[in-house]
Amino acid sequence: MTGPGAPAPYAPGTHPDLPPPVRTTGVVGWARQNLFSSPFNVVLTLLGVWFLASVIPPMAEWALVKSIWTAESRAECWGKMAVPEEAACWAFIKGRLSLFVYGFYPVEERWRVDLSFVLLVFAIVPVLYDRLPGRRHWFWYVAAFPFLAGWLLVGGFGLAPVETDQFGGFMLTLIIGVTGISFSLPIGIALALGRTSSMPVLRILCVLFIEFIRGVPLIALLFVASTMLNYFLPPGTSFDLLMRVLIMVTLFASAYIAEVVRGGLQGVPKGQAEAADSLGLSYWKAQRLIVLPQALKISIPGIVNTFIGLYKDTTLVLIIGMLDPLGIGRASLADAVWAGLAREVYLFIAVFFFVCCFGMSRYSLYLERKLDTGRESEK
Amino acid sequence: MKATIHNALALTLMLALASVARAGTLEDVQARGVLNCVVSTGVAGFAYPDDAGEWHGFDVDFCRATAAAVLGDPKAIKAVTSTGKTRFTLLNAGEGDVLWRNTTITFSRDVGVKLRFHGVNYYDGQGFMVPKALGVSSAKELDGASVCIQTGTTTELNLADYFHSNGMKYEAVTIETNDEARQNYLAGRCDVYTTDASGLAATRSTFTNPDDHVVLPEIISKEPLGPATRHGDDQWSDIVTWVLNATVTAEEKGVTSANVDEMRSSSKDPEVLRLLGAEGNQGAELGLEADWAYNIIKSVGNYGEIFERNIGVNTPIGLARGLNALWTDGGLQYSPPFR
Ligand SMILES: N[C@@H](CCC(=O)N[C@@H](CS)C(=O)NCC(=O)O)C(=O)O
């Protein structure tokens, strides 16, 4: 090292690269850039830190540190705490976990629900992950999955039949959510194509359908499914309530998907379709190879948004007497042995929904990023 | 469009389903092997599932009694949960075969909603619950209070009448279910919770500190709670009527789940023998097995047993028999004879 003022011992252009100043790299640099870049941001950061510091420790203490995991009743649970009610009593949820997961599904048959869930995972992976070897063949399985799962859950053909009104809890949420999501996408795309088609009858039918469904709240449709439909059926017949709900939820989501996809279709420059025409592609080929891939890419955020909304709306089935997790929770709170633990129940259900919905939204971000490499990357 | 969808669906179904013959509720239930019973979404002591998912409670036990009579199996029930608003729709649409759900018999429900009521399984009245800290000792002091009230119930209308006729004002906090009311009341969103007195006792029993809350002395209405069925199926109506009567008669005659076998073989009382199917053919007249009432008493017990097990003084709910004692004990429970 040489003292200040001394000429540099390096010939011009030969000075080695110095590391960037500490203040602009690493943790310090990141913090300066992101947290303390202006007086206003300093204040916001401090406020945020203060807020988290005052919320998280008590929450963690309530939910984890002091919580009680084994007890037979609320009284026993609270008895185990220094001050009754000071912490969460997860023993309640633990004791009822199977009720929350399977509803009233017969205990001896619950392996069928577990198996369906495993099969569901295998069906989702090929859809979500495009680098899976032999993905093409998997799609046969994916297409067969709904029927396979339906058979497993409902029974018949060798399996003991289980009435769908015994379905409940998270399993019910998943059934409605997954069915609604997987069927509403194709129906919605078809409706969107119908609505933008040049055939007037088809177009008007699609517009009518979409506008009718969008003009009516889901709750009303569910009521129609649960009560009105019976007036149209011959007396004495009963058409499975869950089936009716699945149809209504799917139709409802389809109408919304249709509008989202129509937005996407309009975002594709007209020249694309015209170019396809001039290449002599048929309507379907043009749609499938040129227009839809681009339209769907633009629509991803809207589509996933609709899916998340649909997933959360499944809780509405509670109103027509189906016991989704919220319904189970509500009824459970009337059990005098446990009553009073509402916070635990609602937090538990909230976490479940959060995990599912957050997962969906992260996947959509991943997909957007992956597809956002320009038109060449479209396969 | 709506109608088209429906018609199309209905048509498909008519084609798909072979059994379109009109069947009575009894045949439906027997063919299904399960009784669909409309209950509440959860009221302590009246209807709630335990950890294993089994439903219990005063109303549920009457569901079980009905299933025991009709199917010989008290477990063969399915609880269809309903809010105050949806209960009659679910029943009338055929989602439930019978309704046992803290439901008050009123003119408009009987006539307007086209229901059939079959006697009273709980004589109730509407009361008010307030936190002790409020320092209120009479409902007359509630002027200006905010009141939690369930929509679609008789209590909603009674409340308006009561405050109006006493020249008082209130602010209604309307909610759908008992659990919601409970949360709102405890969170202080309303000063008062009003519903059937039995419901108040049940709700209060689920509080951390029940003693911090009082039920005011005023009972402002008559709430005879009873089972309901749809119009148009007299045989089914008779069955539900006599299921309730059987539990009361059994208590009048001292028949309990413990001594029912003995009573059937050795009782000298012809009415007991008719009730338990040892004499006569009352079961067949109802379209049921001869031992229909025996099955009820054997599996769920008589009225008094059902009451004490679920909501009686030795339960957390702690309701005294009061009006629901037998008429011979100064109450109103009175069954027509089995003759
Ligand atoms: N008896 C009245 C009120 C019945 C009622 O809804 N009571 C409440 C409080 S005990 C209840 O059963 N709630 C059950 C629920 O929220 O599902 C009526 O028939 O309208």
XYZ file of C-alpha atoms in Angstrom, chain A residues 72 74 78 84-85 92 95-96 98-99 103-104 107 110 163 165-166 205 208-209 212-213 223-239 241 244 247-248 251 318-323 327-336 338-343 346, chain B residues 1-3 5-7 9-11 13-14 17-23 28 32 34 36 40-55 78-83 85-86 89-90 92-95 176-180 182-183 205-210 316-317:
134
model
C -59.913 -34.896 26.160
C -61.738 -28.014 26.564
C -57.469 -25.024 29.613
C -56.957 -20.652 30.927
C -57.452 -19.565 27.333
C -59.504 -30.261 19.707
C -59.032 -35.236 17.976
C -61.291 -34.221 15.107
C -60.382 -37.211 10.605
C -63.774 -35.506 10.803
C -66.383 -35.759 6.920
C -68.694 -38.646 7.630
C -64.101 -45.305 8.728
C -61.316 -44.221 4.226
C -73.503 -42.210 -0.364
C -73.956 -37.174 1.412
C -71.409 -38.753 3.731
C -76.332 -18.975 -27.254
C -76.885 -15.810 -23.244
C -75.389 -18.590 -21.211
C -77.122 -15.507 -17.403
C -74.618 -17.271 -15.209
C -80.066 -23.023 -4.061
C -81.444 -23.884 -7.451
C -79.321 -27.006 -7.394
C -80.375 -28.040 -3.939
C -84.041 -27.185 -3.960
C -85.538 -25.956 -7.221
C -84.215 -28.811 -9.284
C -86.342 -31.206 -7.305
C -89.470 -29.503 -8.522
C -88.533 -30.361 -12.079
C -87.728 -33.946 -11.342
C -90.447 -36.543 -11.092
C -91.397 -37.050 -7.452
C -89.559 -39.843 -5.788
C -86.444 -39.565 -7.909
C -83.448 -38.171 -6.270
C -80.542 -36.963 -8.275
C -77.044 -33.456 -4.475
C -75.985 -31.139 -8.845
C -72.567 -29.183 -12.223
C -73.583 -25.768 -10.928
C -71.067 -24.001 -15.060
C -72.527 -24.995 3.689
C -75.701 -23.027 3.104
C -77.395 -25.938 1.419
C -76.521 -28.299 4.210
C -73.287 -29.872 2.945
C -70.583 -30.052 5.557
C -69.641 -26.572 8.330
C -67.843 -29.262 10.282
C -66.118 -26.589 12.326
C -69.330 -24.795 13.050
C -71.147 -27.942 14.082
C -68.165 -29.067 16.146
C -68.258 -25.863 18.110
C -71.679 -26.881 19.401
C -70.206 -29.908 21.137
C -70.281 -28.881 24.776
C -65.111 -28.550 23.171
C -67.209 -25.465 22.561
C -65.389 -22.190 22.951
C -62.442 -22.975 20.710
C -63.624 -21.017 17.689
C -60.245 -19.366 17.079
C -61.134 -20.932 12.019
C -82.171 -20.370 -20.253
C -82.602 -21.416 -16.675
C -85.747 -23.326 -17.455
C -81.225 -26.166 -18.429
C -83.597 -27.537 -15.888
C -85.812 -29.198 -18.393
C -81.441 -31.958 -16.965
C -84.764 -33.229 -15.802
C -85.303 -34.995 -19.076
C -82.561 -37.779 -15.547
C -85.972 -39.121 -16.254
C -83.364 -43.134 -13.737
C -85.651 -46.071 -13.958
C -87.498 -45.729 -10.682
C -89.724 -42.772 -11.334
C -92.810 -44.174 -9.672
C -94.205 -41.909 -6.992
C -93.362 -43.373 -3.628
C -88.447 -43.800 0.178
C -82.814 -45.722 1.067
C -81.367 -43.922 5.930
C -82.651 -37.736 6.231
C -79.623 -27.138 13.027
C -76.075 -26.234 12.091
C -75.104 -26.903 15.663
C -76.652 -26.008 19.016
C -75.096 -27.452 22.163
C -77.273 -30.157 23.639
C -79.632 -30.167 20.646
C -77.558 -31.164 17.643
C -73.785 -31.538 17.302
C -71.261 -34.121 16.067
C -68.767 -35.699 18.465
C -65.099 -36.377 17.688
C -65.989 -39.502 15.747
C -68.558 -37.675 13.635
C -71.580 -39.176 15.386
C -74.418 -36.742 15.858
C -78.240 -38.532 8.097
C -78.147 -35.068 9.599
C -79.012 -32.392 7.038
C -77.849 -29.164 8.601
C -79.926 -26.056 8.066
C -79.996 -22.451 9.114
C -83.780 -19.613 6.732
C -83.041 -22.773 4.807
C -86.843 -25.100 1.850
C -84.672 -28.136 2.436
C -90.045 -29.034 1.152
C -87.548 -29.776 -1.591
C -87.218 -33.312 -0.292
C -83.658 -32.985 0.993
C -77.370 -16.643 10.322
C -76.402 -19.240 12.860
C -76.183 -19.809 16.543
C -72.400 -20.047 16.416
C -72.165 -16.681 14.689
C -72.240 -16.620 19.992
C -69.098 -15.089 18.489
C -73.098 -23.436 28.605
C -70.402 -23.128 25.953
C -68.972 -19.895 27.351
C -65.692 -19.852 29.225
C -67.341 -18.160 32.157
C -71.064 -18.867 31.973
C -73.735 -28.582 31.064
C -76.928 -27.136 29.577
